[in-house]
């Protein structure tokens, strides 16, 4: 069953202020192919479980549509959607046996008794618990309870199977076994499955596609290895990978990429301050390498060695570099080891320009005006400005009022009627410029206004070299 989400959004009122809202899921657009296992991945509070509950019908979306195949199920009750839902805590009935727990949803559908028995036995064999049917949940291990919960969801022959962090209550070894079982069962039944987790290893190991989320916004959708190999922003690069990616403060200068004062590689792009991310396996021991790190320790872990080092430009106290354990690590007389970097394991991210909803930015060169929408849409061009070059303006807070300024106590004033911007110069206001907007706009009482040398971009997005290809 193909599942399609169109601009799916969920807002919750904040406690104490009903006029403010928290956007748990923000215009979620995605199509889930028939028969695939999709991992919704992200930190706590990113909106993945809310998305799952909207798919199940337990929560109603604020706006947007949900389609199962060509059927619009947005307004359907949960029991009419044909979904199987496995909760984080399994939600088994403690007074019932395994068999009774599995049979319960079929009995609610008033199916013939013989059909109920046959389907219960079939699904019990599928999840390999047919020898446990007479036990109570309290007599089962965590992995066995999880299989019962999956069997109860599958016995309904759902169009879509929804799993809400189903492995979070299991120990490490059992998590590994159970996730392999989930993948086996999904492949055998070929049911479209959405799997919610905050564990990137789980998502990458069993998903056909992963959807990385942050604060209700989709960051990236792709097959797991492609997301790991080509993260679109710094958040995605940090969220995937064990050990985590090493992040440095860097800069692009004259088509060279620097980490601190170390020239790491050629990189054709505009001069700017950047973040540089290097995967642990991206370091290559090289006595002539450009990246110099202070050696602290070498941890031998079987076939691999983890070089623990430091660098003044690193965001974390230590850097971890994974190399073959057969290679000898020999620091120089200063205790330093030198590395070159594999080009496909180093990623460059813009420092960017952060904002809150309603902020304005003027490109000093082109006179284009940009407004910050939200984390999903980022900076959106809304028009341009006619500017008086003789009037100097500094970044700051601009107050909005009706009419021209008169004895105002503000460094900048926006006339909401004429769209004129006035800048305070000693005791008087001078006209700095006039906004020419494509459409009418509602203004806040105060707006952060900035003048930049170039168009604003979202912080931490990936930068590619200007050579027609990727690193």
Tab-separated table of C-alpha atoms in Angstrom:
chain	number	residue	atom	x	y	z
A	1	UNK	CA	0.000	0.000	0.000
A	2	UNK	CA	1.499	3.312	-1.105
A	3	UNK	CA	1.223	6.066	1.515
A	4	UNK	CA	1.286	9.732	0.552
A	5	UNK	CA	1.499	12.732	2.877
A	6	UNK	CA	0.693	16.196	1.529
A	7	UNK	CA	1.776	19.234	3.583
A	8	UNK	CA	0.906	17.362	6.766
A	9	UNK	CA	1.075	19.786	9.706
A	10	UNK	CA	0.341	19.450	13.404
A	11	UNK	CA	0.255	22.393	15.812
A	12	UNK	CA	-0.291	22.286	19.566
A	13	UNK	CA	-1.213	25.281	21.736
A	14	UNK	CA	1.417	26.179	24.324
A	15	UNK	CA	0.539	25.985	27.984
A	16	UNK	CA	-0.293	29.336	29.524
A	17	UNK	CA	-0.582	31.146	26.188
A	18	UNK	CA	-3.240	29.821	23.844
A	19	UNK	CA	-2.309	32.396	21.196
A	20	UNK	CA	1.091	30.760	20.701
A	21	UNK	CA	1.533	27.384	19.066
A	22	UNK	CA	4.194	24.713	18.873
A	23	UNK	CA	4.601	23.262	15.385
A	24	UNK	CA	5.271	19.565	15.989
A	25	UNK	CA	5.159	18.615	12.282
A	26	UNK	CA	5.656	21.271	9.629
A	27	UNK	CA	4.287	20.655	6.097
A	28	UNK	CA	5.480	17.059	5.832
A	29	UNK	CA	5.559	16.109	2.116
A	30	UNK	CA	6.541	12.531	1.358
A	31	UNK	CA	5.457	9.456	-0.585
A	32	UNK	CA	6.139	6.034	0.899
A	33	UNK	CA	6.436	3.350	-1.804
A	34	UNK	CA	4.338	0.200	-1.576
A	35	UNK	CA	5.909	-2.622	0.428
A	36	UNK	CA	8.867	-0.611	1.773
A	37	UNK	CA	10.146	-0.179	5.322
A	38	UNK	CA	10.674	3.502	6.103
A	39	UNK	CA	12.571	4.770	9.132
A	40	UNK	CA	11.514	8.078	10.700
A	41	UNK	CA	14.693	9.183	12.436
A	42	UNK	CA	15.414	12.125	14.686
A	43	UNK	CA	16.014	13.291	18.256
A	44	UNK	CA	13.311	13.417	20.906
A	45	UNK	CA	10.755	16.110	20.125
A	46	UNK	CA	11.367	16.179	16.369
A	47	UNK	CA	7.789	15.110	15.509
A	48	UNK	CA	8.334	11.527	14.384
A	49	UNK	CA	5.859	9.928	16.818
A	50	UNK	CA	3.342	12.702	16.139
A	51	UNK	CA	3.608	11.866	12.431
A	52	UNK	CA	3.013	8.191	13.227
A	53	UNK	CA	-0.039	8.966	15.369
A	54	UNK	CA	-1.522	11.105	12.580
A	55	UNK	CA	-1.005	8.207	10.171
A	56	UNK	CA	-2.797	5.893	12.597
A	57	UNK	CA	-5.670	8.311	13.156
A	58	UNK	CA	-4.999	8.716	16.894
A	59	UNK	CA	-4.256	12.402	16.288
A	60	UNK	CA	-5.882	14.683	13.736
A	61	UNK	CA	-3.634	16.889	11.612
A	62	UNK	CA	-4.044	20.652	11.821
A	63	UNK	CA	-3.795	20.757	8.035
A	64	UNK	CA	-2.676	18.579	5.151
A	65	UNK	CA	-3.778	15.243	3.700
A	66	UNK	CA	-3.010	11.548	4.215
A	67	UNK	CA	-3.590	9.061	1.389
A	68	UNK	CA	-3.447	5.267	1.526
A	69	UNK	CA	-3.160	4.427	-2.142
A	70	UNK	CA	-5.643	6.789	-3.817
A	71	UNK	CA	-7.943	6.923	-0.780
A	72	UNK	CA	-7.985	10.058	1.356
A	73	UNK	CA	-7.979	8.717	4.932
A	74	UNK	CA	-7.322	12.048	6.691
A	75	UNK	CA	-10.723	12.086	8.355
A	76	UNK	CA	-11.156	8.334	8.878
A	77	UNK	CA	-11.324	6.863	12.383
A	78	UNK	CA	-8.349	4.657	13.393
A	79	UNK	CA	-10.335	1.410	13.199
A	80	UNK	CA	-11.367	2.157	9.608
A	81	UNK	CA	-7.891	2.866	8.267
A	82	UNK	CA	-6.608	-0.686	8.225
A	83	UNK	CA	-3.420	0.030	10.178
A	84	UNK	CA	-1.532	-2.104	12.661
A	85	UNK	CA	0.161	-0.130	15.440
A	86	UNK	CA	2.869	-1.394	17.780
A	87	UNK	CA	3.459	0.887	20.761
A	88	UNK	CA	6.735	1.549	22.523
A	89	UNK	CA	5.539	-0.253	25.671
A	90	UNK	CA	3.813	-3.080	23.690
A	91	UNK	CA	0.421	-2.464	25.440
A	92	UNK	CA	-0.349	-6.169	25.928
A	93	UNK	CA	-3.306	-7.197	28.082
A	94	UNK	CA	-1.704	-8.778	31.191
A	95	UNK	CA	-4.728	-10.933	32.096
A	96	UNK	CA	-4.878	-12.544	28.648
A	97	UNK	CA	-2.706	-15.285	27.202
A	98	UNK	CA	-0.547	-14.684	24.139
A	99	UNK	CA	-3.216	-16.366	22.014
A	100	UNK	CA	-6.000	-14.215	23.461
A	101	UNK	CA	-3.952	-11.030	22.936
A	102	UNK	CA	-3.448	-11.883	19.263
A	103	UNK	CA	-7.076	-12.896	18.738
A	104	UNK	CA	-8.538	-9.820	20.422
A	105	UNK	CA	-8.663	-7.443	17.395
A	106	UNK	CA	-10.248	-10.186	15.237
A	107	UNK	CA	-12.886	-10.832	17.861
A	108	UNK	CA	-13.738	-7.132	17.835
A	109	UNK	CA	-14.299	-7.460	14.086
A	110	UNK	CA	-16.724	-10.349	14.787
A	111	UNK	CA	-15.017	-12.682	12.340
A	112	UNK	CA	-15.925	-16.397	12.241
A	113	UNK	CA	-14.264	-18.368	15.039
A	114	UNK	CA	-12.470	-20.766	12.686
A	115	UNK	CA	-10.970	-17.889	10.689
A	116	UNK	CA	-9.803	-16.228	13.915
A	117	UNK	CA	-8.041	-19.412	15.035
A	118	UNK	CA	-6.423	-20.004	11.635
A	119	UNK	CA	-5.123	-16.430	11.315
A	120	UNK	CA	-3.858	-16.434	14.900
A	121	UNK	CA	-1.903	-19.656	14.350
A	122	UNK	CA	-0.488	-18.398	11.034
A	123	UNK	CA	0.807	-15.129	12.437
A	124	UNK	CA	2.170	-16.856	15.557
A	125	UNK	CA	4.214	-19.145	13.312
A	126	UNK	CA	5.355	-16.150	11.259
A	127	UNK	CA	6.806	-14.357	14.282
A	128	UNK	CA	7.988	-17.662	15.808
A	129	UNK	CA	5.938	-17.645	19.021
A	130	UNK	CA	3.603	-20.555	18.244
A	131	UNK	CA	5.033	-22.471	21.234
A	132	UNK	CA	4.171	-19.574	23.602
A	133	UNK	CA	0.453	-19.170	22.902
A	134	UNK	CA	-0.708	-20.334	26.331
A	135	UNK	CA	1.589	-18.067	28.343
A	136	UNK	CA	0.728	-14.738	29.939
A	137	UNK	CA	2.786	-11.609	29.049
A	138	UNK	CA	4.440	-11.670	32.495
A	139	UNK	CA	5.936	-15.060	31.614
A	140	UNK	CA	7.667	-13.723	28.486
A	141	UNK	CA	10.980	-11.983	27.869
A	142	UNK	CA	11.044	-8.472	26.417
A	143	UNK	CA	11.789	-9.788	22.921
A	144	UNK	CA	8.946	-12.291	23.139
A	145	UNK	CA	6.517	-9.599	24.278
A	146	UNK	CA	7.596	-7.504	21.320
A	147	UNK	CA	6.823	-10.367	18.933
A	148	UNK	CA	3.369	-10.766	20.474
A	149	UNK	CA	2.698	-7.051	19.908
A	150	UNK	CA	3.805	-7.356	16.270
A	151	UNK	CA	1.686	-10.492	15.804
A	152	UNK	CA	-1.379	-8.695	17.196
A	153	UNK	CA	-0.803	-5.855	14.717
A	154	UNK	CA	-0.249	-8.206	11.764
A	155	UNK	CA	-3.168	-10.536	12.419
A	156	UNK	CA	-5.543	-7.808	11.226
A	157	UNK	CA	-3.798	-7.995	7.840
A	158	UNK	CA	-3.186	-4.223	7.918
A	159	UNK	CA	-2.608	-2.095	4.874
A	160	UNK	CA	0.117	-0.241	6.790
A	161	UNK	CA	2.182	-1.337	9.812
A	162	UNK	CA	3.287	1.406	12.236
A	163	UNK	CA	6.052	0.798	14.798
A	164	UNK	CA	6.678	3.442	17.491
A	165	UNK	CA	10.208	2.930	18.880
A	166	UNK	CA	9.512	-0.780	19.354
A	167	UNK	CA	13.043	-1.681	20.495
A	168	UNK	CA	13.700	1.018	23.084
A	169	UNK	CA	12.875	-1.224	26.072
A	170	UNK	CA	15.216	-4.062	25.071
A	171	UNK	CA	18.863	-4.630	25.985
A	172	UNK	CA	21.563	-4.250	23.319
A	173	UNK	CA	21.789	-7.908	22.281
A	174	UNK	CA	18.009	-8.348	22.168
A	175	UNK	CA	17.620	-5.115	20.177
A	176	UNK	CA	19.925	-6.536	17.511
A	177	UNK	CA	18.025	-9.828	17.310
A	178	UNK	CA	14.593	-8.196	17.308
A	179	UNK	CA	15.363	-5.642	14.623
A	180	UNK	CA	16.543	-8.481	12.375
A	181	UNK	CA	13.243	-10.245	13.101
A	182	UNK	CA	11.260	-7.111	12.220
A	183	UNK	CA	13.066	-6.903	8.893
A	184	UNK	CA	12.470	-10.610	8.191
A	185	UNK	CA	8.769	-10.326	9.006
A	186	UNK	CA	8.355	-7.180	6.918
A	187	UNK	CA	9.988	-8.769	3.887
A	188	UNK	CA	7.887	-11.900	4.213
A	189	UNK	CA	4.582	-10.028	4.556
A	190	UNK	CA	5.557	-7.191	2.176
A	191	UNK	CA	3.435	-4.785	4.236
A	192	UNK	CA	4.292	-1.089	3.989
A	193	UNK	CA	5.950	-0.286	7.318
A	194	UNK	CA	6.839	2.984	9.056
A	195	UNK	CA	9.368	2.554	11.840
A	196	UNK	CA	10.011	5.377	14.333
A	197	UNK	CA	13.352	5.517	16.149
A	198	UNK	CA	15.929	7.927	17.527
A	199	UNK	CA	18.666	5.290	17.080
A	200	UNK	CA	20.489	5.912	13.809
A	201	UNK	CA	22.043	2.423	13.804
A	202	UNK	CA	18.585	0.833	13.934
A	203	UNK	CA	17.253	3.039	11.149
A	204	UNK	CA	20.239	2.491	8.871
A	205	UNK	CA	20.349	-1.280	9.363
A	206	UNK	CA	16.766	-2.222	8.437
A	207	UNK	CA	15.212	0.695	6.486
A	208	UNK	CA	14.769	0.922	2.736
A	209	UNK	CA	14.599	4.713	3.123
A	210	UNK	CA	15.207	6.964	6.101
A	211	UNK	CA	13.580	10.321	6.789
A	212	UNK	CA	15.731	12.502	9.050
A	213	UNK	CA	13.667	15.022	11.023
A	214	UNK	CA	14.467	18.027	13.209
A	215	UNK	CA	11.908	20.216	14.995
A	216	UNK	CA	9.066	18.910	12.840
A	217	UNK	CA	10.899	19.582	9.575
A	218	UNK	CA	12.201	16.989	7.110
A	219	UNK	CA	15.951	17.433	6.735
A	220	UNK	CA	16.751	14.660	4.250
A	221	UNK	CA	15.139	11.599	2.635
A	222	UNK	CA	17.184	8.889	0.920
A	223	UNK	CA	18.513	5.360	1.229
A	224	UNK	CA	20.533	5.084	4.450
A	225	UNK	CA	24.020	4.912	2.937
A	226	UNK	CA	23.422	7.925	0.701
A	227	UNK	CA	22.289	9.993	3.683
A	228	UNK	CA	25.484	8.990	5.492
A	229	UNK	CA	27.707	9.651	2.485
A	230	UNK	CA	26.035	12.906	1.377
A	231	UNK	CA	24.441	14.782	4.307
A	232	UNK	CA	22.662	17.951	3.224
A	233	UNK	CA	23.474	19.869	6.394
A	234	UNK	CA	25.539	19.757	9.563
A	235	UNK	CA	22.681	18.379	11.672
A	236	UNK	CA	22.298	15.290	9.461
A	237	UNK	CA	26.069	14.708	9.371
A	238	UNK	CA	26.217	14.823	13.189
A	239	UNK	CA	23.162	12.644	13.714
A	240	UNK	CA	24.419	9.733	11.613
A	241	UNK	CA	27.633	7.902	12.347
A	242	UNK	CA	29.368	6.032	15.189
A	243	UNK	CA	31.850	7.332	16.256
A	244	UNK	CA	30.333	10.703	15.397
A	245	UNK	CA	31.706	13.018	12.759
A	246	UNK	CA	34.553	15.362	13.807
A	247	UNK	CA	33.548	19.017	13.374
A	248	UNK	CA	36.002	21.897	13.032
A	249	UNK	CA	35.894	25.651	12.620
A	250	UNK	CA	37.269	26.399	9.182
A	251	UNK	CA	37.409	28.890	6.360
A	252	UNK	CA	37.593	29.044	2.589
A	253	UNK	CA	40.273	31.429	1.413
A	254	UNK	CA	41.516	31.858	-2.164
A	255	UNK	CA	39.980	28.519	-3.211
A	256	UNK	CA	41.676	26.630	-0.378
A	257	UNK	CA	40.011	25.007	2.623
A	258	UNK	CA	41.626	25.667	5.990
A	259	UNK	CA	41.051	24.083	9.396
A	260	UNK	CA	42.562	26.582	11.802
A	261	UNK	CA	45.852	27.464	10.113
A	262	UNK	CA	46.172	24.079	8.373
A	263	UNK	CA	45.536	24.042	4.629
A	264	UNK	CA	43.618	20.816	4.096
A	265	UNK	CA	42.646	20.762	0.414
A	266	UNK	CA	41.671	22.791	-2.631
A	267	UNK	CA	38.067	23.983	-2.495
A	268	UNK	CA	36.743	26.413	-5.101
A	269	UNK	CA	34.106	28.603	-3.460
A	270	UNK	CA	33.595	32.131	-2.150
A	271	UNK	CA	35.825	33.165	0.743
A	272	UNK	CA	33.903	32.616	3.992
A	273	UNK	CA	33.927	31.123	7.469
A	274	UNK	CA	32.627	27.520	7.464
A	275	UNK	CA	32.155	24.379	9.491
A	276	UNK	CA	34.192	21.366	8.347
A	277	UNK	CA	33.068	17.823	9.129
A	278	UNK	CA	35.367	14.809	8.705
A	279	UNK	CA	34.164	11.236	9.223
A	280	UNK	CA	36.457	9.175	11.524
A	281	UNK	CA	37.299	6.855	8.628
A	282	UNK	CA	38.191	9.847	6.443
A	283	UNK	CA	41.617	10.458	8.027
A	284	UNK	CA	44.723	9.066	6.294
A	285	UNK	CA	48.066	8.964	8.123
A	286	UNK	CA	50.384	11.027	5.946
A	287	UNK	CA	53.694	12.569	7.053
A	288	UNK	CA	53.155	15.274	4.430
A	289	UNK	CA	49.446	15.780	5.203
A	290	UNK	CA	48.115	19.259	5.817
A	291	UNK	CA	46.106	18.549	8.989
A	292	UNK	CA	48.290	18.491	12.129
A	293	UNK	CA	46.799	17.067	15.339
A	294	UNK	CA	48.238	16.569	18.809
A	295	UNK	CA	48.350	12.837	19.598
A	296	UNK	CA	46.797	11.792	22.932
A	297	UNK	CA	46.252	8.053	22.666
A	298	UNK	CA	45.888	5.096	20.300
A	299	UNK	CA	43.126	2.578	21.061
A	300	UNK	CA	43.536	-0.760	19.258
A	301	UNK	CA	40.158	-2.415	18.627
A	302	UNK	CA	40.879	-5.599	16.698
A	303	UNK	CA	41.113	-4.820	13.013
A	304	UNK	CA	40.913	-1.055	13.575
A	305	UNK	CA	42.745	1.500	15.665
A	306	UNK	CA	41.185	4.686	17.001
A	307	UNK	CA	43.610	7.599	17.103
A	308	UNK	CA	42.615	10.023	19.840
A	309	UNK	CA	43.980	13.506	19.204
A	310	UNK	CA	43.198	17.191	19.604
A	311	UNK	CA	43.137	20.269	17.386
A	312	UNK	CA	42.630	23.878	18.375
A	313	UNK	CA	39.879	24.330	15.748
A	314	UNK	CA	37.881	21.224	16.746
A	315	UNK	CA	34.472	21.708	18.353
A	316	UNK	CA	34.925	18.658	20.614
A	317	UNK	CA	37.734	18.136	23.151
A	318	UNK	CA	38.970	15.072	21.254
A	319	UNK	CA	39.131	13.919	17.643
A	320	UNK	CA	38.671	10.271	16.742
A	321	UNK	CA	40.313	8.893	13.589
A	322	UNK	CA	39.754	5.277	12.534
A	323	UNK	CA	42.637	3.572	10.702
A	324	UNK	CA	43.763	0.001	10.018
A	325	UNK	CA	45.358	-1.506	13.149
A	326	UNK	CA	48.313	-2.738	11.059
A	327	UNK	CA	49.454	0.858	10.522
A	328	UNK	CA	52.025	2.273	12.932
A	329	UNK	CA	51.214	5.644	14.521
A	330	UNK	CA	54.421	7.630	14.984
A	331	UNK	CA	54.131	11.224	16.222
A	332	UNK	CA	56.861	13.742	15.370
A	333	UNK	CA	59.146	15.438	17.893
A	334	UNK	CA	56.287	17.810	18.827
A	335	UNK	CA	53.897	14.956	19.580
A	336	UNK	CA	51.884	15.667	16.415
A	337	UNK	CA	50.462	13.296	13.807
A	338	UNK	CA	49.671	14.524	10.325
A	339	UNK	CA	46.732	13.529	8.177
A	340	UNK	CA	45.490	13.973	4.666
A	341	UNK	CA	41.739	13.582	4.195
A	342	UNK	CA	39.728	11.403	1.841
A	343	UNK	CA	37.751	13.841	-0.359
A	344	UNK	CA	34.514	11.806	-0.078
A	345	UNK	CA	34.645	11.870	3.739
A	346	UNK	CA	34.994	15.608	4.291
A	347	UNK	CA	31.986	17.937	4.200
A	348	UNK	CA	31.846	21.734	4.246
A	349	UNK	CA	28.892	23.620	5.745
A	350	UNK	CA	27.991	27.307	5.653
A	351	UNK	CA	27.996	29.337	8.854
A	352	UNK	CA	24.886	30.910	7.356
A	353	UNK	CA	22.633	33.520	8.866
A	354	UNK	CA	20.120	32.491	11.520
A	355	UNK	CA	16.787	34.207	11.989
A	356	UNK	CA	13.382	34.104	13.614
A	357	UNK	CA	10.075	34.428	11.815
A	358	UNK	CA	9.635	37.923	10.351
A	359	UNK	CA	13.298	39.007	10.315
A	360	UNK	CA	14.381	41.060	7.282
A	361	UNK	CA	17.701	41.085	5.453
A	362	UNK	CA	18.820	43.473	2.706
A	363	UNK	CA	21.487	42.406	0.229
A	364	UNK	CA	23.629	45.531	0.080
A	365	UNK	CA	24.802	44.835	-3.460
A	366	UNK	CA	21.602	43.699	-5.242
A	367	UNK	CA	19.138	45.541	-2.938
A	368	UNK	CA	17.041	42.359	-2.727
A	369	UNK	CA	15.016	41.973	0.485
A	370	UNK	CA	14.619	38.613	2.245
A	371	UNK	CA	12.273	37.560	5.054
A	372	UNK	CA	12.838	34.602	7.374
A	373	UNK	CA	9.823	32.276	7.189
A	374	UNK	CA	10.699	29.273	9.352
A	375	UNK	CA	13.250	26.491	9.573
A	376	UNK	CA	11.616	24.648	6.701
A	377	UNK	CA	11.398	27.536	4.214
A	378	UNK	CA	14.347	29.573	5.466
A	379	UNK	CA	15.013	32.957	3.882
A	380	UNK	CA	12.520	33.911	1.179
A	381	UNK	CA	12.984	36.796	-1.240
A	382	UNK	CA	9.984	39.126	-0.881
A	383	UNK	CA	11.029	42.094	-3.030
A	384	UNK	CA	13.722	44.741	-3.297
A	385	UNK	CA	14.477	48.200	-1.917
A	386	UNK	CA	15.251	51.672	-3.203
A	387	UNK	CA	18.101	52.804	-0.983
A	388	UNK	CA	19.664	56.168	-0.167
A	389	UNK	CA	23.360	55.279	-0.228
A	390	UNK	CA	24.298	58.398	1.713
A	391	UNK	CA	22.454	57.189	4.818
A	392	UNK	CA	24.321	54.598	6.862
A	393	UNK	CA	22.332	51.826	8.510
A	394	UNK	CA	23.524	49.328	11.117
A	395	UNK	CA	22.044	45.964	11.926
A	396	UNK	CA	19.488	46.221	14.685
A	397	UNK	CA	15.855	46.208	15.752
A	398	UNK	CA	13.424	48.173	13.599
A	399	UNK	CA	10.140	49.349	15.139
A	400	UNK	CA	7.005	49.298	13.007
A	401	UNK	CA	4.468	52.135	13.192
A	402	UNK	CA	1.822	53.855	11.122
A	403	UNK	CA	3.051	57.123	9.676
A	404	UNK	CA	6.391	58.901	9.677
A	405	UNK	CA	8.529	58.902	12.860
A	406	UNK	CA	8.210	61.778	15.289
A	407	UNK	CA	10.132	61.867	18.562
A	408	UNK	CA	10.475	58.101	18.548
A	409	UNK	CA	13.018	56.353	20.770
A	410	UNK	CA	14.245	53.819	18.210
A	411	UNK	CA	17.295	53.504	15.978
A	412	UNK	CA	15.141	52.458	12.981
A	413	UNK	CA	11.488	52.935	12.073
A	414	UNK	CA	9.402	51.223	9.365
A	415	UNK	CA	6.323	53.103	8.183
A	416	UNK	CA	3.904	50.218	7.648
A	417	UNK	CA	1.779	52.277	5.220
A	418	UNK	CA	4.460	53.656	2.874
A	419	UNK	CA	7.076	50.894	3.544
A	420	UNK	CA	9.677	53.607	4.145
A	421	UNK	CA	12.600	52.882	6.468
A	422	UNK	CA	13.956	55.756	8.576
A	423	UNK	CA	17.275	55.720	10.439
A	424	UNK	CA	17.913	57.873	13.476
A	425	UNK	CA	20.844	60.290	13.092
A	426	UNK	CA	21.399	62.217	16.323
A	427	UNK	CA	18.038	63.904	16.975
A	428	UNK	CA	16.422	63.390	13.564
A	429	UNK	CA	15.329	60.556	11.312
A	430	UNK	CA	16.653	60.239	7.762
A	431	UNK	CA	15.058	58.226	4.987
A	432	UNK	CA	17.219	55.197	4.335
A	433	UNK	CA	15.069	53.399	1.755
A	434	UNK	CA	11.693	52.149	0.583
A	435	UNK	CA	10.661	48.495	0.398
A	436	UNK	CA	9.115	47.370	-2.880
A	437	UNK	CA	7.280	44.163	-2.016
A	438	UNK	CA	5.587	41.638	-4.274
A	439	UNK	CA	2.615	41.310	-1.910
A	440	UNK	CA	1.118	42.886	1.201
A	441	UNK	CA	2.715	41.780	4.430
A	442	UNK	CA	1.679	41.740	8.045
A	443	UNK	CA	4.344	43.213	10.315
A	444	UNK	CA	5.328	42.499	13.889
A	445	UNK	CA	5.799	45.442	16.252
A	446	UNK	CA	9.568	44.977	16.123
A	447	UNK	CA	11.664	43.420	13.341
A	448	UNK	CA	15.320	42.396	13.308
A	449	UNK	CA	16.775	44.178	10.265
A	450	UNK	CA	20.209	43.373	8.830
A	451	UNK	CA	22.282	44.471	5.847
A	452	UNK	CA	24.553	41.783	4.365
A	453	UNK	CA	27.081	41.685	1.544
A	454	UNK	CA	25.266	38.724	-0.071
A	455	UNK	CA	22.001	36.766	0.022
A	456	UNK	CA	21.304	35.092	3.389
A	457	UNK	CA	21.383	31.304	3.566
A	458	UNK	CA	20.272	28.976	6.334
A	459	UNK	CA	22.967	28.048	8.836
A	460	UNK	CA	24.810	24.750	8.459
A	461	UNK	CA	23.707	23.849	4.917
A	462	UNK	CA	26.150	21.914	2.752
A	463	UNK	CA	28.504	23.831	0.466
A	464	UNK	CA	29.797	22.194	-2.695
A	465	UNK	CA	32.838	23.378	-4.649
A	466	UNK	CA	32.162	25.471	-7.756
A	467	UNK	CA	33.530	22.867	-10.141
A	468	UNK	CA	30.311	21.316	-11.401
A	469	UNK	CA	30.498	18.374	-9.011
A	470	UNK	CA	30.572	17.323	-5.424
A	471	UNK	CA	33.539	16.558	-3.233
